[in-house]
Coordinates of C-alpha atoms in Angstrom, one line a residue:
M1 CA -13.1 -38.4 4.1
E2 CA -15.5 -36.4 5.0
A3 CA -15.1 -37.6 8.7
I4 CA -12.0 -37.0 9.1
A5 CA -12.2 -33.6 7.9
R6 CA -14.9 -32.2 10.1
P7 CA -12.9 -33.2 13.1
R8 CA -10.1 -31.5 11.7
G9 CA -13.0 -28.7 11.3
R10 CA -14.0 -28.5 14.8
L11 CA -9.7 -28.7 15.9
R12 CA -9.6 -25.6 13.3
Q13 CA -12.1 -23.6 15.1
A14 CA -11.2 -24.6 18.2
V15 CA -7.3 -23.5 18.2
V16 CA -9.4 -20.1 16.9
D17 CA -11.7 -19.9 19.2
V18 CA -8.6 -20.0 22.0
A19 CA -6.2 -17.5 19.7
R20 CA -9.2 -15.0 20.1
C21 CA -9.4 -15.2 24.3
V22 CA -5.8 -14.9 24.3
A23 CA -6.0 -12.3 21.7
P24 CA -9.5 -10.9 21.3
V25 CA -9.8 -9.6 17.1
E26 CA -11.8 -6.7 16.1
C27 CA -12.6 -4.8 13.6
A28 CA -10.0 -2.0 12.8
G29 CA -12.0 0.6 11.1
C30 CA -14.6 0.5 14.2
G31 CA -13.7 -1.7 16.9
M32 CA -16.6 -4.3 16.5
P33 CA -15.5 -7.6 17.8
D34 CA -14.8 -11.0 16.6
V35 CA -14.2 -9.7 12.6
P36 CA -10.6 -8.4 11.4
L37 CA -12.6 -5.9 9.4
C38 CA -16.8 -5.8 9.2
Q39 CA -19.0 -5.4 6.2
D40 CA -19.4 -1.8 6.3
C41 CA -15.7 -0.6 7.0
A42 CA -14.6 -2.9 4.5
S43 CA -17.4 -1.7 1.9
A44 CA -14.8 1.5 1.2
W45 CA -12.3 -1.1 -0.2
W46 CA -14.7 -1.6 -3.2
E47 CA -15.2 1.6 -3.9
P48 CA -14.1 3.0 -7.4
P49 CA -10.9 4.4 -7.7
L50 CA -10.1 8.2 -7.5
R51 CA -7.7 10.8 -9.0
C52 CA -6.0 12.4 -6.8
E53 CA -2.9 14.0 -7.5
E54 CA -4.4 17.5 -7.7
G55 CA -5.0 17.1 -4.2
A56 CA -1.1 16.8 -4.1
P57 CA 0.4 19.6 -4.4
R58 CA 4.3 18.3 -4.6
L59 CA 3.1 16.8 -7.4
M60 CA 1.8 19.6 -9.8
V61 CA 3.8 21.8 -11.7
G62 CA 2.0 24.7 -12.4
D63 CA -1.3 23.3 -13.7
E64 CA 0.4 19.9 -14.8
A65 CA 0.8 16.8 -12.6
L66 CA 4.3 14.5 -12.8
L67 CA 2.0 12.0 -13.1
P68 CA -1.9 10.4 -12.5
V69 CA -2.2 8.9 -9.4
W70 CA -5.3 6.8 -8.5
A71 CA -6.5 5.6 -4.7
I72 CA -9.0 3.6 -3.7
A73 CA -10.6 6.1 -1.0
P74 CA -9.8 9.1 1.1
L75 CA -7.7 9.1 4.3
T76 CA -10.5 9.4 6.4
G77 CA -12.6 7.9 9.3
E78 CA -12.7 4.0 9.3
V79 CA -10.2 4.2 6.1
H80 CA -7.6 6.0 8.2
E81 CA -8.4 3.7 10.9
V82 CA -7.9 0.9 9.2
I83 CA -4.8 1.4 7.7
A84 CA -3.2 3.0 11.1
A85 CA -4.0 -0.5 12.5
W86 CA -2.0 -1.9 9.3
K87 CA 1.0 -0.5 9.7
D88 CA 1.4 0.6 13.7
A89 CA -0.6 -2.1 15.7
G90 CA 0.6 -5.3 14.0
R91 CA -2.5 -6.2 12.5
R92 CA -0.6 -8.5 10.6
D93 CA -4.5 -10.0 10.2
L94 CA -5.3 -7.3 7.7
D95 CA -1.8 -8.0 4.9
R96 CA -4.6 -9.4 2.7
V97 CA -7.2 -7.4 2.5
M98 CA -4.7 -4.1 1.6
Q99 CA -2.9 -6.8 -1.1
A100 CA -6.1 -7.7 -2.5
G101 CA -7.5 -3.6 -2.5
M102 CA -4.4 -3.7 -4.0
E103 CA -5.0 -6.0 -6.8
R104 CA -8.4 -4.9 -7.5
L105 CA -7.6 -1.0 -8.1
A106 CA -5.0 -2.3 -10.1
G107 CA -7.0 -4.6 -12.3
A108 CA -9.3 -1.3 -12.1
V109 CA -7.4 1.1 -13.7
A110 CA -5.6 -1.3 -16.1
P111 CA -2.1 0.6 -16.6
A112 CA 0.6 -0.2 -19.1
A113 CA 3.4 -1.2 -17.0
D114 CA 6.1 -3.4 -17.2
L115 CA 7.2 -3.2 -13.7
V116 CA 5.5 -2.3 -10.3
V117 CA 7.8 -0.3 -8.0
P118 CA 7.2 0.0 -4.3
V119 CA 8.1 3.4 -2.5
P120 CA 10.8 2.0 -0.3
S121 CA 10.3 0.6 3.0
R122 CA 13.2 1.7 6.0
P123 CA 14.7 -1.4 7.2
G124 CA 13.7 -0.1 10.7
A125 CA 10.0 0.0 9.7
S126 CA 9.9 -3.3 7.7
R127 CA 11.5 -4.8 11.3
R128 CA 9.0 -3.3 13.4
R129 CA 6.2 -4.4 11.6
G130 CA 6.9 -7.6 10.7
A131 CA 6.6 -7.2 6.9
D132 CA 7.5 -4.8 4.0
L133 CA 4.1 -3.2 2.9
T134 CA 4.7 -1.7 0.3
W135 CA 6.5 -4.8 -1.1
A136 CA 3.6 -6.5 -0.1
L137 CA 1.1 -3.7 -1.9
A138 CA 3.5 -4.1 -5.1
R139 CA 3.1 -7.3 -5.0
G140 CA -0.9 -7.2 -5.2
A141 CA -1.1 -5.0 -7.8
A142 CA 1.5 -7.2 -10.0
R143 CA -1.1 -10.4 -10.1
A144 CA -4.0 -7.8 -12.2
L145 CA -1.2 -6.3 -14.4
P146 CA -1.0 -9.0 -17.0
G147 CA 3.4 -9.0 -18.3
A148 CA 4.0 -6.3 -15.1
R149 CA 6.6 -8.2 -12.6
P150 CA 7.1 -6.5 -8.9
M151 CA 10.4 -5.2 -8.6
R152 CA 12.7 -3.2 -5.5
G153 CA 13.9 -1.2 -7.7
L154 CA 14.5 1.9 -5.2
R155 CA 16.5 2.7 -2.0
L156 CA 15.9 5.1 0.4
G157 CA 18.1 7.6 1.8
A158 CA 18.5 9.3 5.3
G159 CA 15.4 11.6 6.6
E160 CA 12.0 11.3 7.9
S161 CA 8.8 12.2 6.8
R162 CA 6.5 11.7 10.0
G163 CA 5.4 14.7 11.9
A164 CA 7.5 17.1 9.3
S165 CA 5.7 19.7 7.3
A166 CA 5.1 20.0 3.8
R167 CA 7.8 21.8 3.1
Q168 CA 10.1 20.1 5.2
R169 CA 9.0 16.7 3.5
W170 CA 9.6 17.6 0.2
R171 CA 13.3 19.2 1.3
A172 CA 13.7 15.5 2.7
A173 CA 12.3 14.0 -0.1
Q174 CA 15.0 15.9 -2.8
G175 CA 18.0 13.2 -3.6
A176 CA 16.9 10.9 -0.8
I177 CA 15.7 8.4 -3.5
G178 CA 18.3 6.4 -5.4
V179 CA 17.7 3.7 -7.8
R180 CA 18.9 0.2 -7.4
G181 CA 19.8 -1.5 -10.5
E182 CA 18.5 -0.9 -14.0
L183 CA 15.3 -0.4 -15.1
K184 CA 14.1 -0.2 -17.9
G185 CA 10.5 0.0 -19.9
R186 CA 7.2 1.4 -18.1
V187 CA 6.9 2.1 -14.3
L188 CA 3.9 1.7 -11.7
L189 CA 4.8 3.1 -8.4
V190 CA 3.0 1.6 -5.4
D191 CA 2.8 3.6 -1.8
D192 CA 0.3 2.8 1.0
V193 CA -0.9 6.5 0.8
V194 CA -0.6 10.3 -0.4
T195 CA -0.5 13.6 1.4
T196 CA 1.6 16.0 0.1
G197 CA 3.0 13.9 -2.7
A198 CA 6.7 14.8 -1.8
T199 CA 7.6 11.3 -1.7
L200 CA 5.9 9.7 -5.0
A201 CA 7.9 13.1 -6.7
A202 CA 11.0 12.2 -5.1
C203 CA 10.5 8.4 -6.9
S204 CA 9.5 9.7 -10.4
L205 CA 11.8 12.3 -10.5
A206 CA 14.5 9.3 -9.6
L207 CA 13.4 7.0 -12.1
S208 CA 13.1 9.4 -15.1
E209 CA 16.6 10.3 -14.5
H210 CA 17.9 6.5 -15.1
H211 CA 15.3 6.5 -18.6
A212 CA 12.7 5.0 -16.9
E213 CA 8.7 5.6 -18.4
V214 CA 6.9 6.4 -15.1
V215 CA 3.3 5.8 -16.0
G216 CA 1.6 7.0 -12.7
A217 CA 0.6 5.4 -9.0
L218 CA -1.1 3.7 -7.3
V219 CA -2.3 4.1 -3.2
L220 CA -4.6 3.1 -1.0
A221 CA -5.7 6.0 0.4
C222 CA -5.2 9.9 -0.8
A223 CA -5.4 13.3 1.7

């Protein structure tokens, strides 16, 4: 068996080497060649969780937050570069890294949840990227939470938040989130990043109106 396995291993490595010649791989954070994510850039994804809802103004009502939000890291430096590459540069080789990061975050925070619901992605964005990124994150988080299951429980209406001001994002989010089907129990929201918090606030309010209990949100990074 060993004599058979070695040629297969050499063939697999040869295929990888040829693929790298055609489309060279580099670290999404710093550009180091031959690795999708170098050790230095990957280290940020192993940091303790951050509570970040107070930095998202649209999640705050007076001195109280609509929901607790945990992030892996601040959206700066290499973390920003990695997420931008994952979302907008077609780096599907980072899918497992992002999903594993969300799984570790959920395991560290361990919120009691029945459903893990992703902030909905626009169909056009999912087609362009070749994947529904927030759905992948929700599945990763659910793996770390016994008894919880991922569910596409929200739908996104018209409007676009990229490039909009904080006030524009808030106005666009109101009424733009709908609930799909009947959601019961404790819901944990999942998104890639939180900036103003307008989208998470709209998702939380939509779910609350349908009598779901939103226990918090997990994001890869906070701005």
